[in-house]
PDB file of C-alpha atoms in Angstrom:
ATOM      1  CA  UNK A 269     109.827 138.521  84.107  1.00  0.00           C
ATOM      2  CA  UNK A 270     112.257 137.144  81.555  1.00  0.00           C
ATOM      3  CA  UNK A 271     115.324 135.350  82.755  1.00  0.00           C
ATOM      4  CA  UNK A 272     118.615 137.113  82.055  1.00  0.00           C
ATOM      5  CA  UNK A 273     120.821 135.709  79.309  1.00  0.00           C
ATOM      6  CA  UNK A 274     123.250 134.162  81.797  1.00  0.00           C
ATOM      7  CA  UNK A 275     120.406 132.231  83.375  1.00  0.00           C
ATOM      8  CA  UNK A 276     119.328 130.879  79.984  1.00  0.00           C
ATOM      9  CA  UNK A 277     122.800 129.509  79.385  1.00  0.00           C
ATOM     10  CA  UNK A 278     122.731 127.672  82.723  1.00  0.00           C
ATOM     11  CA  UNK A 279     119.335 126.141  81.919  1.00  0.00           C
ATOM     12  CA  UNK A 280     120.483 124.911  78.517  1.00  0.00           C
ATOM     13  CA  UNK A 281     123.582 123.318  80.029  1.00  0.00           C
ATOM     14  CA  UNK A 282     121.459 121.479  82.574  1.00  0.00           C
ATOM     15  CA  UNK A 283     119.146 120.164  79.856  1.00  0.00           C
ATOM     16  CA  UNK A 284     122.123 118.956  77.824  1.00  0.00           C
ATOM     17  CA  UNK A 285     123.526 117.167  80.830  1.00  0.00           C
ATOM     18  CA  UNK A 286     120.375 115.233  81.695  1.00  0.00           C
ATOM     19  CA  UNK A 287     118.743 114.827  78.289  1.00  0.00           C
ATOM     20  CA  UNK A 288     119.415 111.092  77.991  1.00  0.00           C
ATOM     21  CA  UNK A 289     118.381 110.081  81.501  1.00  0.00           C
ATOM     22  CA  UNK A 290     115.413 107.901  82.400  1.00  0.00           C
ATOM     23  CA  UNK A 291     112.154 109.845  82.564  1.00  0.00           C
ATOM     24  CA  UNK A 292     111.824 109.392  86.321  1.00  0.00           C
ATOM     25  CA  UNK A 293     115.324 110.701  86.892  1.00  0.00           C
ATOM     26  CA  UNK A 294     114.693 113.568  84.478  1.00  0.00           C
ATOM     27  CA  UNK A 295     111.769 114.705  86.584  1.00  0.00           C
ATOM     28  CA  UNK A 296     114.019 114.853  89.616  1.00  0.00           C
ATOM     29  CA  UNK A 297     116.684 116.695  87.705  1.00  0.00           C
ATOM     30  CA  UNK A 298     114.073 119.239  86.678  1.00  0.00           C
ATOM     31  CA  UNK A 299     113.641 120.186  90.330  1.00  0.00           C
ATOM     32  CA  UNK A 300     117.269 121.216  90.398  1.00  0.00           C
ATOM     33  CA  UNK A 301     116.700 123.064  87.120  1.00  0.00           C
ATOM     34  CA  UNK A 302     113.723 124.942  88.564  1.00  0.00           C
ATOM     35  CA  UNK A 303     115.634 125.861  91.702  1.00  0.00           C
ATOM     36  CA  UNK A 304     118.605 127.028  89.638  1.00  0.00           C
ATOM     37  CA  UNK A 305     116.369 129.063  87.348  1.00  0.00           C
ATOM     38  CA  UNK A 306     114.519 130.658  90.227  1.00  0.00           C
ATOM     39  CA  UNK A 307     117.783 131.540  91.906  1.00  0.00           C
ATOM     40  CA  UNK A 308     119.050 133.182  88.724  1.00  0.00           C
ATOM     41  CA  UNK A 309     115.817 135.087  88.292  1.00  0.00           C
ATOM     42  CA  UNK A 310     115.927 136.275  91.921  1.00  0.00           C
ATOM     43  CA  UNK A 311     112.348 135.317  92.693  1.00  0.00           C
ATOM     44  CA  UNK A 312     113.227 134.654  96.281  1.00  0.00           C
ATOM     45  CA  UNK A 313     112.064 131.051  96.284  1.00  0.00           C
ATOM     46  CA  UNK A 314     115.592 129.650  96.485  1.00  0.00           C
ATOM     47  CA  UNK A 315     117.312 130.298  99.752  1.00  0.00           C
ATOM     48  CA  UNK A 316     120.802 129.397  98.631  1.00  0.00           C
ATOM     49  CA  UNK A 317     123.048 126.365  98.612  1.00  0.00           C
ATOM     50  CA  UNK A 318     125.589 124.897 100.874  1.00  0.00           C
ATOM     51  CA  UNK A 319     128.404 122.405 100.585  1.00  0.00           C
ATOM     52  CA  UNK A 320     127.798 119.119 102.353  1.00  0.00           C
ATOM     53  CA  UNK A 321     129.690 115.906 102.777  1.00  0.00           C
ATOM     54  CA  UNK A 322     130.787 114.277  99.554  1.00  0.00           C
ATOM     55  CA  UNK A 323     127.939 112.353  97.957  1.00  0.00           C
ATOM     56  CA  UNK A 324     128.166 109.709  95.237  1.00  0.00           C
ATOM     57  CA  UNK A 325     127.161 110.498  91.662  1.00  0.00           C
ATOM     58  CA  UNK A 326     123.393 110.062  91.530  1.00  0.00           C
ATOM     59  CA  UNK A 327     122.832 110.112  87.783  1.00  0.00           C
ATOM     60  CA  UNK A 328     125.066 107.465  86.206  1.00  0.00           C
ATOM     61  CA  UNK A 329     123.701 106.863  82.708  1.00  0.00           C
ATOM     62  CA  UNK A 330     124.854 103.246  82.664  1.00  0.00           C
ATOM     63  CA  UNK A 331     125.308 100.735  85.434  1.00  0.00           C
ATOM     64  CA  UNK A 332     128.923 100.672  86.554  1.00  0.00           C
ATOM     65  CA  UNK A 333     130.547  97.435  87.634  1.00  0.00           C
ATOM     66  CA  UNK A 334     131.125  97.094  91.395  1.00  0.00           C
ATOM     67  CA  UNK A 335     134.631  97.471  92.669  1.00  0.00           C
ATOM     68  CA  UNK A 336     136.601  94.638  94.218  1.00  0.00           C
ATOM     69  CA  UNK A 337     135.391  95.439  97.722  1.00  0.00           C
ATOM     70  CA  UNK A 338     131.795  95.126  96.599  1.00  0.00           C
ATOM     71  CA  UNK A 339     132.524  91.883  94.782  1.00  0.00           C
ATOM     72  CA  UNK A 340     133.978  90.486  97.987  1.00  0.00           C
ATOM     73  CA  UNK A 341     130.630  90.950  99.716  1.00  0.00           C
ATOM     74  CA  UNK A 342     128.315  89.790  96.915  1.00  0.00           C
ATOM     75  CA  UNK A 343     127.922  86.184  95.809  1.00  0.00           C
ATOM     76  CA  UNK A 344     125.995  85.599  92.600  1.00  0.00           C
ATOM     77  CA  UNK A 345     124.221  82.350  91.740  1.00  0.00           C
ATOM     78  CA  UNK A 346     126.423  80.828  89.070  1.00  0.00           C
ATOM     79  CA  UNK A 347     124.510  77.582  88.795  1.00  0.00           C
ATOM     80  CA  UNK A 348     127.549  75.553  89.844  1.00  0.00           C
ATOM     81  CA  UNK A 349     127.073  72.542  92.073  1.00  0.00           C
ATOM     82  CA  UNK A 350     129.767  73.259  94.609  1.00  0.00           C
ATOM     83  CA  UNK A 351     129.039  75.297  97.711  1.00  0.00           C
ATOM     84  CA  UNK A 352     130.063  78.942  97.611  1.00  0.00           C
ATOM     85  CA  UNK A 353     130.900  80.180 101.115  1.00  0.00           C
ATOM     86  CA  UNK A 354     129.749  83.626 102.124  1.00  0.00           C
ATOM     87  CA  UNK A 355     132.548  86.041 103.094  1.00  0.00           C
ATOM     88  CA  UNK A 356     132.713  86.471 106.850  1.00  0.00           C
ATOM     89  CA  UNK A 357     132.543  90.260 106.475  1.00  0.00           C
ATOM     90  CA  UNK A 358     129.173  89.933 104.716  1.00  0.00           C
ATOM     91  CA  UNK A 359     127.617  88.749 107.990  1.00  0.00           C
ATOM     92  CA  UNK A 360     128.494  91.990 109.776  1.00  0.00           C
ATOM     93  CA  UNK A 361     125.906  94.174 108.043  1.00  0.00           C
ATOM     94  CA  UNK A 362     122.464  92.893 107.181  1.00  0.00           C
ATOM     95  CA  UNK A 363     122.531  94.748 103.844  1.00  0.00           C
ATOM     96  CA  UNK A 364     125.583  92.776 102.721  1.00  0.00           C
ATOM     97  CA  UNK A 365     124.060  89.513 103.879  1.00  0.00           C
ATOM     98  CA  UNK A 366     120.617  89.992 102.315  1.00  0.00           C
ATOM     99  CA  UNK A 367     122.060  90.642  98.854  1.00  0.00           C
ATOM    100  CA  UNK A 368     124.016  87.392  99.131  1.00  0.00           C
ATOM    101  CA  UNK A 369     120.887  85.648 100.407  1.00  0.00           C
ATOM    102  CA  UNK A 370     118.663  86.665  97.496  1.00  0.00           C
ATOM    103  CA  UNK A 371     121.349  86.263  94.817  1.00  0.00           C
ATOM    104  CA  UNK A 372     122.581  82.762  95.630  1.00  0.00           C
ATOM    105  CA  UNK A 373     120.038  79.963  95.930  1.00  0.00           C
ATOM    106  CA  UNK A 374     122.426  77.449  97.489  1.00  0.00           C
ATOM    107  CA  UNK A 375     123.537  79.982 100.055  1.00  0.00           C
ATOM    108  CA  UNK A 376     119.919  80.869 100.783  1.00  0.00           C
ATOM    109  CA  UNK A 377     119.079  77.272 101.571  1.00  0.00           C
ATOM    110  CA  UNK A 378     121.990  77.074 104.005  1.00  0.00           C
ATOM    111  CA  UNK A 379     120.832  80.199 105.876  1.00  0.00           C
ATOM    112  CA  UNK A 380     117.278  79.127 106.666  1.00  0.00           C
ATOM    113  CA  UNK A 381     116.455  77.508 109.978  1.00  0.00           C
ATOM    114  CA  UNK A 382     114.595  74.426 108.694  1.00  0.00           C
ATOM    115  CA  UNK A 383     111.991  73.357 109.480  1.00  0.00           C
ATOM    116  CA  UNK A 384     111.033  77.008 109.175  1.00  0.00           C
ATOM    117  CA  UNK A 385     108.185  78.186 111.392  1.00  0.00           C
ATOM    118  CA  UNK A 386     105.396  80.093 109.635  1.00  0.00           C
ATOM    119  CA  UNK A 387     102.694  81.959 111.539  1.00  0.00           C
ATOM    120  CA  UNK A 388      99.420  82.719 109.761  1.00  0.00           C
ATOM    121  CA  UNK A 389      96.997  85.570 110.278  1.00  0.00           C
ATOM    122  CA  UNK A 390      94.256  83.346 111.699  1.00  0.00           C
ATOM    123  CA  UNK A 391      96.599  82.168 114.436  1.00  0.00           C
ATOM    124  CA  UNK A 392      97.603  78.865 112.862  1.00  0.00           C
ATOM    125  CA  UNK A 393     101.262  77.825 112.914  1.00  0.00           C
ATOM    126  CA  UNK A 394     102.945  75.513 110.437  1.00  0.00           C
ATOM    127  CA  UNK A 395     106.456  74.546 109.368  1.00  0.00           C
ATOM    128  CA  UNK A 396     108.181  74.604 105.995  1.00  0.00           C
ATOM    129  CA  UNK A 397     110.738  71.949 105.069  1.00  0.00           C
ATOM    130  CA  UNK A 398     113.695  72.495 102.773  1.00  0.00           C
ATOM    131  CA  UNK A 399     111.872  70.558 100.045  1.00  0.00           C
ATOM    132  CA  UNK A 400     108.841  72.829 100.321  1.00  0.00           C
ATOM    133  CA  UNK A 401     110.795  76.099 100.298  1.00  0.00           C
ATOM    134  CA  UNK A 402     110.708  78.144  97.106  1.00  0.00           C
ATOM    135  CA  UNK A 403     113.687  80.494  96.650  1.00  0.00           C
ATOM    136  CA  UNK A 404     112.891  84.098  97.582  1.00  0.00           C
ATOM    137  CA  UNK A 405     114.442  86.933  95.605  1.00  0.00           C
ATOM    138  CA  UNK A 406     112.474  89.669  97.374  1.00  0.00           C
ATOM    139  CA  UNK A 407     113.106  93.071  95.803  1.00  0.00           C
ATOM    140  CA  UNK A 408     115.731  92.088  93.205  1.00  0.00           C
ATOM    141  CA  UNK A 409     113.196  92.043  90.371  1.00  0.00           C
ATOM    142  CA  UNK A 410     111.851  95.448  91.387  1.00  0.00           C
ATOM    143  CA  UNK A 411     115.316  96.984  91.665  1.00  0.00           C
ATOM    144  CA  UNK A 412     114.428  98.994  94.776  1.00  0.00           C
ATOM    145  CA  UNK A 413     113.309  98.595  98.353  1.00  0.00           C
ATOM    146  CA  UNK A 414     112.189 100.983 101.065  1.00  0.00           C
ATOM    147  CA  UNK A 415     113.231 101.811 104.596  1.00  0.00           C
ATOM    148  CA  UNK A 416     110.585 103.425 106.815  1.00  0.00           C
ATOM    149  CA  UNK A 417     112.018 105.023 109.947  1.00  0.00           C
ATOM    150  CA  UNK A 418     111.077 107.534 112.610  1.00  0.00           C
ATOM    151  CA  UNK A 419     114.257 109.608 112.383  1.00  0.00           C
ATOM    152  CA  UNK A 420     117.821 109.769 111.077  1.00  0.00           C
ATOM    153  CA  UNK A 421     119.133 107.824 114.062  1.00  0.00           C
ATOM    154  CA  UNK A 422     117.087 104.809 113.042  1.00  0.00           C
ATOM    155  CA  UNK A 423     118.423 105.067 109.491  1.00  0.00           C
ATOM    156  CA  UNK A 424     121.951 104.806 110.869  1.00  0.00           C
ATOM    157  CA  UNK A 425     121.145 101.247 111.968  1.00  0.00           C
ATOM    158  CA  UNK A 426     121.658 100.219 108.348  1.00  0.00           C
ATOM    159  CA  UNK A 427     125.413 100.554 108.976  1.00  0.00           C
ATOM    160  CA  UNK A 428     125.400  99.363 112.573  1.00  0.00           C
ATOM    161  CA  UNK A 429     127.307  96.076 112.972  1.00  0.00           C
ATOM    162  CA  UNK A 430     125.723  95.477 116.404  1.00  0.00           C
ATOM    163  CA  UNK A 431     122.243  94.998 114.927  1.00  0.00           C
ATOM    164  CA  UNK A 432     121.332  91.318 115.348  1.00  0.00           C
ATOM    165  CA  UNK A 433     117.722  91.331 114.168  1.00  0.00           C
ATOM    166  CA  UNK A 434     116.211  92.492 110.880  1.00  0.00           C
ATOM    167  CA  UNK A 435     112.882  91.977 109.166  1.00  0.00           C
ATOM    168  CA  UNK A 436     112.106  92.078 105.459  1.00  0.00           C
ATOM    169  CA  UNK A 437     108.463  93.115 105.114  1.00  0.00           C
ATOM    170  CA  UNK A 438     106.297  92.454 102.093  1.00  0.00           C
ATOM    171  CA  UNK A 439     103.618  95.112 102.579  1.00  0.00           C
ATOM    172  CA  UNK A 440     100.377  95.084 100.595  1.00  0.00           C
ATOM    173  CA  UNK A 441      99.365  98.708 100.945  1.00  0.00           C
ATOM    174  CA  UNK A 442      95.751  98.460  99.819  1.00  0.00           C
ATOM    175  CA  UNK A 443      94.699  95.364 101.759  1.00  0.00           C
ATOM    176  CA  UNK A 444      96.832  96.031 104.828  1.00  0.00           C
ATOM    177  CA  UNK A 445      98.324  92.534 104.827  1.00  0.00           C
ATOM    178  CA  UNK A 446     101.998  92.092 105.669  1.00  0.00           C
ATOM    179  CA  UNK A 447     104.341  89.114 105.374  1.00  0.00           C
ATOM    180  CA  UNK A 448     107.386  89.442 107.597  1.00  0.00           C
ATOM    181  CA  UNK A 449     110.592  87.455 107.082  1.00  0.00           C
ATOM    182  CA  UNK A 450     112.437  87.497 110.396  1.00  0.00           C
ATOM    183  CA  UNK A 451     116.238  87.246 110.392  1.00  0.00           C
ATOM    184  CA  UNK A 452     118.430  86.880 113.464  1.00  0.00           C
ATOM    185  CA  UNK A 453     122.203  86.822 113.736  1.00  0.00           C
ATOM    186  CA  UNK A 454     123.363  84.079 116.059  1.00  0.00           C
ATOM    187  CA  UNK A 455     126.868  82.701 116.284  1.00  0.00           C
ATOM    188  CA  UNK A 456     127.997  85.422 113.901  1.00  0.00           C
ATOM    189  CA  UNK A 457     125.692  84.246 111.101  1.00  0.00           C
ATOM    190  CA  UNK A 458     122.465  85.735 109.790  1.00  0.00           C
ATOM    191  CA  UNK A 459     119.667  83.158 109.557  1.00  0.00           C
ATOM    192  CA  UNK A 460     116.034  83.311 108.447  1.00  0.00           C
ATOM    193  CA  UNK A 461     114.228  82.034 111.548  1.00  0.00           C
ATOM    194  CA  UNK A 462     110.510  82.666 110.944  1.00  0.00           C
ATOM    195  CA  UNK A 463     107.885  83.893 108.490  1.00  0.00           C
ATOM    196  CA  UNK A 464     104.816  85.720 109.820  1.00  0.00           C
ATOM    197  CA  UNK A 465     101.646  86.507 107.873  1.00  0.00           C
ATOM    198  CA  UNK A 466      99.926  89.334 109.677  1.00  0.00           C
ATOM    199  CA  UNK A 467      98.174  92.656 109.236  1.00  0.00           C
ATOM    200  CA  UNK A 468      99.287  96.172 109.983  1.00  0.00           C
ATOM    201  CA  UNK A 469      95.925  97.045 111.519  1.00  0.00           C
ATOM    202  CA  UNK A 470      96.380  98.565 114.956  1.00  0.00           C
ATOM    203  CA  UNK A 471     100.158  98.898 114.646  1.00  0.00           C
ATOM    204  CA  UNK A 472     101.998 102.255 114.891  1.00  0.00           C
ATOM    205  CA  UNK A 473     102.593 102.109 111.117  1.00  0.00           C
ATOM    206  CA  UNK A 474      98.947 101.578 110.144  1.00  0.00           C
ATOM    207  CA  UNK A 475      97.850 105.219 110.117  1.00  0.00           C
ATOM    208  CA  UNK A 476     100.856 106.371 108.098  1.00  0.00           C
ATOM    209  CA  UNK A 477     100.738 103.531 105.549  1.00  0.00           C
ATOM    210  CA  UNK A 478      97.019 104.136 104.965  1.00  0.00           C
ATOM    211  CA  UNK A 479      97.852 107.776 104.289  1.00  0.00           C
ATOM    212  CA  UNK A 480     100.843 106.902 102.120  1.00  0.00           C
ATOM    213  CA  UNK A 481      98.829 104.554  99.890  1.00  0.00           C
ATOM    214  CA  UNK A 482      96.394 107.346  99.076  1.00  0.00           C
ATOM    215  CA  UNK A 483      99.266 109.827  98.737  1.00  0.00           C
ATOM    216  CA  UNK A 484     100.960 107.567  96.156  1.00  0.00           C
ATOM    217  CA  UNK A 485      97.828 106.835  94.126  1.00  0.00           C
ATOM    218  CA  UNK A 486      95.700 110.012  94.297  1.00  0.00           C
ATOM    219  CA  UNK A 487      97.356 112.991  92.589  1.00  0.00           C
ATOM    220  CA  UNK A 488      94.878 115.562  93.907  1.00  0.00           C
ATOM    221  CA  UNK A 489      95.259 114.297  97.464  1.00  0.00           C
ATOM    222  CA  UNK A 490      99.020 114.222  96.962  1.00  0.00           C
ATOM    223  CA  UNK A 491      99.179 117.877  95.952  1.00  0.00           C
ATOM    224  CA  UNK A 492      96.929 118.849  98.866  1.00  0.00           C
ATOM    225  CA  UNK A 493      99.263 117.012 101.260  1.00  0.00           C
ATOM    226  CA  UNK A 494     102.398 118.961 100.342  1.00  0.00           C
ATOM    227  CA  UNK A 495     103.895 121.485 102.723  1.00  0.00           C
ATOM    228  CA  UNK A 496     103.746 125.005 101.333  1.00  0.00           C
ATOM    229  CA  UNK A 497     106.509 125.644 100.474  1.00  0.00           C
ATOM    230  CA  UNK A 498     108.147 122.208 100.308  1.00  0.00           C
ATOM    231  CA  UNK A 499     111.807 121.997 101.264  1.00  0.00           C
ATOM    232  CA  UNK A 500     113.876 120.169  98.638  1.00  0.00           C
ATOM    233  CA  UNK A 501     117.496 119.027  98.493  1.00  0.00           C
ATOM    234  CA  UNK A 502     119.236 117.604  95.440  1.00  0.00           C
ATOM    235  CA  UNK A 503     122.701 117.272  93.902  1.00  0.00           C
ATOM    236  CA  UNK A 504     124.045 120.490  92.459  1.00  0.00           C
ATOM    237  CA  UNK A 505     123.970 120.058  88.630  1.00  0.00           C
ATOM    238  CA  UNK A 506     127.133 122.178  88.416  1.00  0.00           C
ATOM    239  CA  UNK A 507     129.067 120.467  91.212  1.00  0.00           C
ATOM    240  CA  UNK A 508     128.919 116.714  91.797  1.00  0.00           C
ATOM    241  CA  UNK A 509     130.164 117.142  95.352  1.00  0.00           C
ATOM    242  CA  UNK A 510     127.625 119.716  96.530  1.00  0.00           C
ATOM    243  CA  UNK A 511     123.942 119.707  97.409  1.00  0.00           C
ATOM    244  CA  UNK A 512     121.440 122.439  96.571  1.00  0.00           C
ATOM    245  CA  UNK A 513     118.717 123.294  99.095  1.00  0.00           C
ATOM    246  CA  UNK A 514     115.619 125.211  98.097  1.00  0.00           C
ATOM    247  CA  UNK A 515     111.836 125.277  98.149  1.00  0.00           C
ATOM    248  CA  UNK A 516     109.173 124.000  95.771  1.00  0.00           C
ATOM    249  CA  UNK A 517     105.662 125.393  95.606  1.00  0.00           C
ATOM    250  CA  UNK A 518     102.705 122.941  95.734  1.00  0.00           C
ATOM    251  CA  UNK A 519     101.564 123.912  92.237  1.00  0.00           C
ATOM    252  CA  UNK A 520     104.934 122.755  90.882  1.00  0.00           C
ATOM    253  CA  UNK A 521     104.753 119.334  92.515  1.00  0.00           C
ATOM    254  CA  UNK A 522     102.674 117.590  89.832  1.00  0.00           C
ATOM    255  CA  UNK A 523     105.340 118.277  87.234  1.00  0.00           C
ATOM    256  CA  UNK A 524     108.345 117.226  89.295  1.00  0.00           C
ATOM    257  CA  UNK A 525     107.084 114.584  91.736  1.00  0.00           C
ATOM    258  CA  UNK A 526     109.236 111.432  91.949  1.00  0.00           C
ATOM    259  CA  UNK A 527     107.711 108.089  91.060  1.00  0.00           C
ATOM    260  CA  UNK A 528     106.359 106.550  94.255  1.00  0.00           C
ATOM    261  CA  UNK A 529     106.037 102.802  94.857  1.00  0.00           C
ATOM    262  CA  UNK A 530     102.514 101.588  95.515  1.00  0.00           C
ATOM    263  CA  UNK A 531     100.534  98.368  95.530  1.00  0.00           C
ATOM    264  CA  UNK A 532     103.095  96.132  97.229  1.00  0.00           C
ATOM    265  CA  UNK A 533     106.414  97.287  98.638  1.00  0.00           C
ATOM    266  CA  UNK A 534     109.395  95.590 100.258  1.00  0.00           C
ATOM    267  CA  UNK A 535     110.544  97.293 103.432  1.00  0.00           C
ATOM    268  CA  UNK A 536     113.500  96.470 105.690  1.00  0.00           C
ATOM    269  CA  UNK A 537     113.365  97.022 109.447  1.00  0.00           C
ATOM    270  CA  UNK A 538     116.728  97.083 111.222  1.00  0.00           C
ATOM    271  CA  UNK A 539     116.475  96.239 114.908  1.00  0.00           C
ATOM    272  CA  UNK A 540     113.392  97.513 116.703  1.00  0.00           C
ATOM    273  CA  UNK A 541     110.473  98.624 114.477  1.00  0.00           C
ATOM    274  CA  UNK A 542     109.576 102.323 114.239  1.00  0.00           C
ATOM    275  CA  UNK A 543     107.000 103.418 116.805  1.00  0.00           C
ATOM    276  CA  UNK A 544     106.382 107.109 116.143  1.00  0.00           C
ATOM    277  CA  UNK A 545     102.860 108.032 115.093  1.00  0.00           C
ATOM    278  CA  UNK A 546     103.700 111.615 114.111  1.00  0.00           C
ATOM    279  CA  UNK A 547     106.859 111.468 111.961  1.00  0.00           C
ATOM    280  CA  UNK A 548     108.110 109.094 109.254  1.00  0.00           C
ATOM    281  CA  UNK A 549     111.094 109.020 106.929  1.00  0.00           C
ATOM    282  CA  UNK A 550     110.193 107.087 103.778  1.00  0.00           C
ATOM    283  CA  UNK A 551     113.400 106.171 101.942  1.00  0.00           C
ATOM    284  CA  UNK A 552     113.406 104.602  98.467  1.00  0.00           C
ATOM    285  CA  UNK A 553     116.682 102.754  97.922  1.00  0.00           C
ATOM    286  CA  UNK A 554     117.653 102.049  94.308  1.00  0.00           C
ATOM    287  CA  UNK A 555     119.703  98.878  93.821  1.00  0.00           C
ATOM    288  CA  UNK A 556     121.509  99.000  90.468  1.00  0.00           C
ATOM    289  CA  UNK A 557     121.458 102.784  89.985  1.00  0.00           C
ATOM    290  CA  UNK A 558     122.499 103.691  93.534  1.00  0.00           C
ATOM    291  CA  UNK A 559     119.821 106.387  93.760  1.00  0.00           C
ATOM    292  CA  UNK A 560     118.191 107.288  97.059  1.00  0.00           C
ATOM    293  CA  UNK A 561     115.052 109.363  97.518  1.00  0.00           C
ATOM    294  CA  UNK A 562     114.119 110.531 101.026  1.00  0.00           C
ATOM    295  CA  UNK A 563     110.636 111.793 101.846  1.00  0.00           C
ATOM    296  CA  UNK A 564     109.936 113.240 105.285  1.00  0.00           C
ATOM    297  CA  UNK A 565     106.334 113.180 106.502  1.00  0.00           C
ATOM    298  CA  UNK A 566     104.972 114.780 109.667  1.00  0.00           C
ATOM    299  CA  UNK A 567     101.540 114.612 111.222  1.00  0.00           C
ATOM    300  CA  UNK A 568     100.212 117.915 112.499  1.00  0.00           C
ATOM    301  CA  UNK A 569      96.722 118.627 113.771  1.00  0.00           C
ATOM    302  CA  UNK A 570      95.680 115.116 112.807  1.00  0.00           C
ATOM    303  CA  UNK A 571      96.909 115.322 109.206  1.00  0.00           C
ATOM    304  CA  UNK A 572      99.990 113.868 107.504  1.00  0.00           C
ATOM    305  CA  UNK A 573     101.955 116.135 105.172  1.00  0.00           C
ATOM    306  CA  UNK A 574     105.118 115.796 103.112  1.00  0.00           C
ATOM    307  CA  UNK A 575     107.513 118.357 104.611  1.00  0.00           C
ATOM    308  CA  UNK A 576     110.815 117.593 102.879  1.00  0.00           C
ATOM    309  CA  UNK A 577     112.138 115.864  99.754  1.00  0.00           C
ATOM    310  CA  UNK A 578     115.788 114.880  99.308  1.00  0.00           C
ATOM    311  CA  UNK A 579     117.175 113.251  96.179  1.00  0.00           C
TER     312      UNK A 579
END
C-alpha cells in the first residue's frame, strides 16, 4: 500500500531534521520515522502516542556548554599546582562526585584512602601507595557508562542523596572478570576505599551478562531474542516535549538496532547490587551528548528476551 501524500511530507521533514546526525543516532531516529510512517499508513502497528513529563532534547547536533549550576559541580584538571576544593554539594550525589574524581587528578589523589587495599581473584591482598597509584579516568574516554538495575526503583538511587556506597565496575564481558572500585561516603565525603579483582561467576548477574555478551555480538541471536512485537519509546520528532510509544517487528530490528557496548563496559552500582535473576534494565548513559538508551530484558521459560526499548 502506498503512503498518502500527507504521510510522505512528514517522512521528508523527519529526514531533513536528522540528516546531519551521527550514524548511531540516525538509526534511532529512524525508529521514530518508521513508527510515524506506520501510523500514517494505518497499518495498526502503532498504538498511538501520549504526552509524558518534559524530557531534555536528545539530539543536540553539537555539544552545548554546561550551565553555571553544572560548572559548580564539575572540577576540571587545569594542570595548576594549587589545590582545587570540591564543592560541598558535589558530595551529595555520587554522579556529581565521580565526574570530579575522574576529571581532576589532584582531587582524585585526595579522595583515595591510602594505602589502598586491593583484593585479587586468587585470594591475595595487597596495598597501593599514593606513589604507586596511576590516575583512573574510567569511562571518560569512552564517553558513556552503563547502569544495570532490576527495576525503576533501583534506577532512582542515582538521585538519592542518602546513598553512601557505590561501586564502579570494569566488566570484561567475554572473560567474566570484573574489577570493582568501591566508594564509601563517610564524614560527608566520598572516598575510594578498596579495589577488588573478582569474577562474576556464580553471582546473580552472571547469567544475564553471559546472555548480553552474545546478544551484543551475535546479530542472528540478537534478532531471535527480541520480543515480537517489541515495545519502543522515543522522542516525538514533531514535539520535543512528547514521547511516542509504538511497536517494532523483529524483522525491522537489524536496521534500527542501537549500537550496544561489548568487550569491556563500565557499570555503576548505587547502594546494594541488583539481585534479580529474571529481569534487568540495561541503561546506556551518554556523557557529552546527554543521550540515554534503556533496554528492558526479562527471562521467561529459561530464556532472556529484550521486551522494551526506550531512547
